[in-house]
């Protein structure tokens, strides 16, 4: 359940970031991004009982991937890209990167718990969207 809430916050952040470029300063957007990342790190640390080294890697993964995703969203917004499909594609790309990186730092028990918290369902949805994109080509 926590993963769903976190994922919802991140998806809302991505949509908000793309839609509200003029309303927030870059500093405010960056602060909001880091606050959401820290909340996700804290929630996963508690729910998965992460070791200190895992917390460090998780934080690094999330900061890197969500900063890169946010930068891609900003670039698309600057170029006046309005295709929702492109935003979803970029979001899916970075969520897959995050999913795969997190898998590398969790032990088997933590990974299974992470999947049960909603990561498996989110991955399945991303895979379904990717398959649909491939079939449309």
C-alpha positions as a printed Julia matrix, in Angstrom:
137×3 Matrix{Float64}:
  0.0     0.0     0.0
  2.81    2.41    0.79
  4.31    1.82   -2.64
  1.0     2.78   -4.26
  0.89    5.98   -2.23
  4.49    6.77   -3.07
  3.98    5.98   -6.72
  0.9     8.21   -6.74
  2.91   11.05   -5.22
  5.67   10.6    -7.8
  3.24   10.41  -10.68
  1.49   13.52   -9.41
  4.86   15.23   -9.11
  5.73   14.32  -12.68
  2.4    15.57  -13.99
  2.55   18.65  -11.81
  6.1    19.37  -12.93
  5.11   19.17  -16.57
  1.92   21.19  -16.17
  3.08   23.87  -13.77
  6.44   24.98  -15.11
  5.47   28.65  -14.99
  3.92   28.49  -11.51
  6.93   27.19   -9.54
 10.44   28.49   -9.54
 13.2    26.0   -10.38
 14.26   26.1    -6.74
 10.72   25.26   -5.58
 10.46   22.38   -8.07
 13.83   21.03   -6.96
 12.89   21.32   -3.28
  9.6    19.52   -3.9
 11.38   16.77   -5.84
 13.9    16.17   -3.04
 11.18   16.2    -0.38
  9.23   13.53   -2.29
 12.37   11.45   -2.77
 13.19   11.69    0.94
  9.66   10.62    1.86
  9.93    7.61   -0.43
 13.34    6.68    1.02
 11.98    6.98    4.56
  8.9     4.89    3.78
 10.88    2.14    2.06
 13.51    2.16    4.81
 10.83    1.46    7.39
  8.72   -0.99    5.42
 11.64   -3.04    4.06
 13.94   -2.65    7.09
 16.82   -1.44    4.94
 20.44   -1.47    6.06
 22.35    1.82    6.05
 24.21    0.94    2.85
 20.89    0.12    1.15
 19.43    3.48    2.22
 22.46    5.22    0.72
 22.07    3.4    -2.61
 18.29    3.83   -2.67
 18.65    7.56   -2.11
 21.3     7.79   -4.84
 19.18    5.81   -7.3
 16.07    7.89   -6.69
 17.87   11.23   -6.82
 19.64   10.31  -10.06
 16.64    8.81  -11.83
 14.0    11.3   -10.77
 16.29   14.25  -11.47
 16.92   12.86  -14.96
 13.22   12.23  -15.5
 12.37   15.72  -14.33
 14.99   17.18  -16.68
 13.46   15.3   -19.6
 10.01   16.57  -18.66
 11.32   20.14  -18.49
 12.98   19.8   -21.88
  9.76   18.5   -23.39
  7.81   21.32  -21.79
 10.25   23.91  -23.16
  9.8    22.39  -26.61
  6.02   22.62  -26.21
  5.53   18.86  -26.47
  1.94   18.15  -25.53
  1.67   14.43  -26.27
  0.68   12.67  -23.08
  2.02    9.42  -24.55
  5.55   10.83  -24.7
  5.4    11.91  -21.07
  4.15    8.46  -20.07
  6.91    6.82  -22.13
  9.61    8.86  -20.37
  8.05    8.18  -16.98
  7.9     4.45  -17.73
 11.52    4.46  -18.9
 12.78    5.99  -15.67
 10.48    3.91  -13.47
 11.88    0.77  -15.13
 15.43    2.02  -14.49
 14.52    2.6   -10.86
 12.81   -0.8   -10.56
 15.86   -2.62  -11.94
 18.32   -0.66   -9.81
 16.34   -1.24   -6.62
 16.21   -4.96   -7.39
 20.02   -5.03   -7.28
 20.23   -3.63   -3.74
 17.47   -5.64   -2.04
 17.8    -9.16   -0.7
 15.23  -11.78   -1.73
 12.88  -11.19    1.21
 12.97   -7.42    0.79
 12.41   -7.75   -2.95
  9.35   -9.95   -2.48
  7.93   -7.47    0.03
  8.68   -4.58   -2.34
  6.86   -6.4    -5.14
  3.86   -7.08   -2.88
  3.68   -3.41   -1.92
  2.72   -2.6    -5.5
  5.93   -2.65   -7.51
  4.91   -5.84   -9.34
  1.58   -4.36  -10.38
  3.23   -1.12  -11.52
  5.82   -3.09  -13.52
  3.09   -5.14  -15.16
  1.26   -1.95  -16.17
  4.48   -0.47  -17.64
  5.15   -3.68  -19.55
  1.61   -3.68  -20.9
  2.0    -0.07  -22.11
  5.35   -0.94  -23.71
  3.8    -3.91  -25.52
  0.97   -1.7   -26.75
  3.49    0.85  -28.08
  5.38   -1.91  -29.9
  2.21   -3.24  -31.47
  1.29    0.22  -32.76
  4.51    0.51  -34.77
